[in-house]
Amino acid sequence: MATAIPPIYQNLCIQTYNSAKTLPHPQIPPLQFQSSTLPQKYDCSFRTIDGAAVSGIDYIHTSGNLTFLTNESQKEIPITILNNPENQTEKTFVLNIGASDDIFLNDGAQAIITISSCNSVNAPYSQTFIQKMPASGWTYYSEPNARIQQTAGRLRMDNSQDNTDSLNESILHIDLSVVENVRLTFFQKSIARDECTSLPSFFVDHFNGDGVSISNDGHTWYRLLDSMDLTTDAVGQQYTVNLSDIASAIQASYDENFQLNQYTHIKFQQYGNRSYPSGGREWDNISINGTIIPPVAYNDILSLTEDIATTSMLTATQEYEHSLHYTIVTAPLKGNVTITEYTTGRYTYQPNPNATGEDYFTFKVINLKTEAESKPATITIYISPVNDPPVTLDVNVDLYENKYKYITLSTSDPDNDILTYQIIEPPLHGTVSVMNNIATYTPYIYYNGPDSFTFKAMDEELHSNISTVMLTIYSVYSPPLAYLQTVNTTEDMPFNISLTGFSPDNLPLTYHLNTQTSHGTISGTPPYLTYTPAPHFWGNDVFTFFVNDGEENSESAQISIFIARSENYTLSLLTNKAGQIRINGTTALPPWNNPFPTDAQVCFEAIPNVDWIFQQWTGDSDSAQNPICITMDRSKTITANFVKQSFVLNIYGNETIMINQLEQQLPFRQSFETNSNRFRCWDGDIQLCDDLIEFTINEHMNLTPIFYPIPIWETPITVERQVADSSVQYTGTIHIGIASQAYTKPLKTTAEFYSCDIFAYDQDLETVGDDIHQDNLYEHIWNIAVSPRGNIGSVVNEETAAIRWNPQTFSPEGHYILKKGLDGTGETLIENMRNTTQYLITDKTYQGLSIVWKKYDTFTFHLNQGWNLISLPLFPETTTVENLFPDYTVAYEYKNGGYLLVSALEPGKGYWIKVPFFPMTQYH
């Protein structure tokens, strides 16, 4: 059996020294050999092996010769040793150092072995061997294959302790299980002093080695016969080695690809049983017998695409120039292989339909002359997938009327791709939706009979064929249906409703109410009903009903009623014949009524006749406020109630008097107090402006109460500035307005301390509290003075107060402007006081202001249906056509020989405007 000599693994350097003297402990980094200066050329051979290595590990083998020339004492040779990744405990190598061609080192006195790490961190370990005196822990002998081996952390010599006078070969084993890098220094001095003169001259032509070894690359050697197996005698022995068997053994145990080739070398060397210098060497006869070398078939890889046949070549080599024949040994699993040219190895591989992934087949090659067959080789096949279209199938489905059905669409995809689905032709009598491969079909309500739809499937690239789903919908009994409705009417307007239902089986129906309305009443006989909303109600109302077909009741259906709010409400004003009504600046004699837009604000005032006073409003407004403003959120009827005026009379004295033909004892006390704040003064025998008076009658007396006229409109103007001191008055109020006669009221008494102040000026620039002008002008100016500081705080500091008013209390017509300064000549502060409710004023003292009221002029347009030529004689508040004529269709201006579309009108110019009916338009 051949023995492999695997290479070593690590980086080493070799150097040799030869000296007749004892060398000191070396401190050099590489593994070294050194020889003394010789009078002749000196050769030293070396090689690296690992006798304990694991088979199959990839090592690097190093071998060669060291040649020392005359006067040359040192050589260095690097040796590479690789790490063994599979077995860290067997990082061993063998270093074989011997004299070239059995020329031994002379005058050796001792051998020194030093082992250290290559990184030079640790001090080297050194062991010295003295001739015939083994060191502690070492066994030394001088057999031809003597070895020095490290075990258990120390070095020893194996085999017997045969101390001879010569050391022919030293082999050093070093265990690398602990250190990765080693530094080895090897000094050897020959113990024998033999010049080897007895060796035959032809010995130098022999190969180095021990026994018989074979190699096919010159680097890796396999031992065929050990030298110990060779019999040494005077006659010699005949040995035969069968190279074919040897090659098979090497392939089985060491290298499956080992083949005998033109690089094959055999070396042999045999040591006899002798003791130098008197010993000798004899050779046994060795003959090497070869056999026919079979061809070699090679593995290969074939890559192709799914469903595509591919042609390629099988490959093989041989040592002879003979014809070869290729044949299949093992057929593929996912396709078929056909050799089309048996002598060249051309073949075709056809994959099975849709087959992908990995496949293989094996083949061998035969030498047609020698009939030698190769070992089978493997062709590994990789089939790359391609996208195949999905496939769909027709489906037949049965279901019942008014029931939906989940349908699994029959599809397949050779590539198992994720598919999407598309309806091509939808059903005629139902609906279908698709999620993944599930289609949901719902027939139209109450339909029965045949139906169908078509579909297809798609992956990311390809579409399938189109398939049909055939549907059969079977008839079932269906209960009747009551149909819901949504109807519309207007506030306070009755509305007719016809209930509706349906019998899928065409059975007669009867109609029945289920629930009543909440905001109205239902009259009539179902299905013909009349709905009457509750008075003034607008919004939503509902009721429900059901139908019966003689078999079953239907589900309840809801009738939703939307009662729209009226666009206009009618205001009716009544009195008890003791007064009049003033509304929007116009006095009206009740009964009076007029429509107003929804939610319009309407203000009106009750004006009593002489000797009557207003008491309160009754009807749809219960209030004693006069004037009063209401919101037209529905039609309303309101009555103004008047009562006779009353006064307070106190008469003091000690006699009797006649009052209203009744004798009364003085003092007489009875209340006749007026209920109006319009009282001004008493006139006659007593002239006082106190509303409540007390007096003593000593003679006949006449008293007449004088009242302020009722204002056409009146509004308060208030100034306010909040301060922290609650004892300080922080508001002040005056009144301005218009009445049938002008009058003023005195300024009310101001508190001792006040944070702000306001008063009005009359025509003589006297301060007053109320300034009411006579209604005889188209423009009025009220002059007022405002102090934002009042009489508290520092006179050097400015303060800010707010002037406030309520535009709802203004006259319904006219334009209000707030200006700086008196008499309306100053800067305009607020252009339109109707658009805001306050103005902030900042000053140290009083500042004069004026409120200007200008009455609107009114112009009425009477337009004809269709086209009208108009011109604005006044400047309106707005000039946009949409605001002036809300119902207009289009408006044009004739300019530069053509008609131009306009959206605003300029007073004084002529315009053509088209209206759809006969409107009357007013603007101010």
CSV table of C-alpha atoms in Angstrom, one decimal, residues 314-316 322-327 339-347 365-366:
chain,number,residue,atom,x,y,z
A,314,LEU,CA,-18.7,15.7,-23.8
A,315,THR,CA,-15.0,15.9,-23.1
A,316,ALA,CA,-12.3,13.2,-22.4
A,322,HIS,CA,-6.9,5.9,-30.6
A,323,SER,CA,-10.5,6.4,-31.4
A,324,LEU,CA,-12.9,7.0,-28.5
A,325,HIS,CA,-16.6,6.1,-28.1
A,326,TYR,CA,-18.9,8.1,-25.8
A,327,THR,CA,-21.9,6.5,-24.1
A,339,ILE,CA,-25.5,11.6,-28.1
A,340,THR,CA,-25.6,12.7,-31.7
A,341,GLU,CA,-21.9,12.0,-32.5
A,342,TYR,CA,-20.5,9.1,-30.5
A,343,THR,CA,-16.8,9.7,-31.6
A,344,THR,CA,-16.8,13.5,-30.8
A,345,GLY,CA,-19.1,13.5,-27.8
A,346,ARG,CA,-21.7,15.9,-29.3
A,347,TYR,CA,-25.0,15.5,-27.5
A,365,VAL,CA,-15.7,7.0,-22.8
A,366,ILE,CA,-14.2,3.8,-24.2
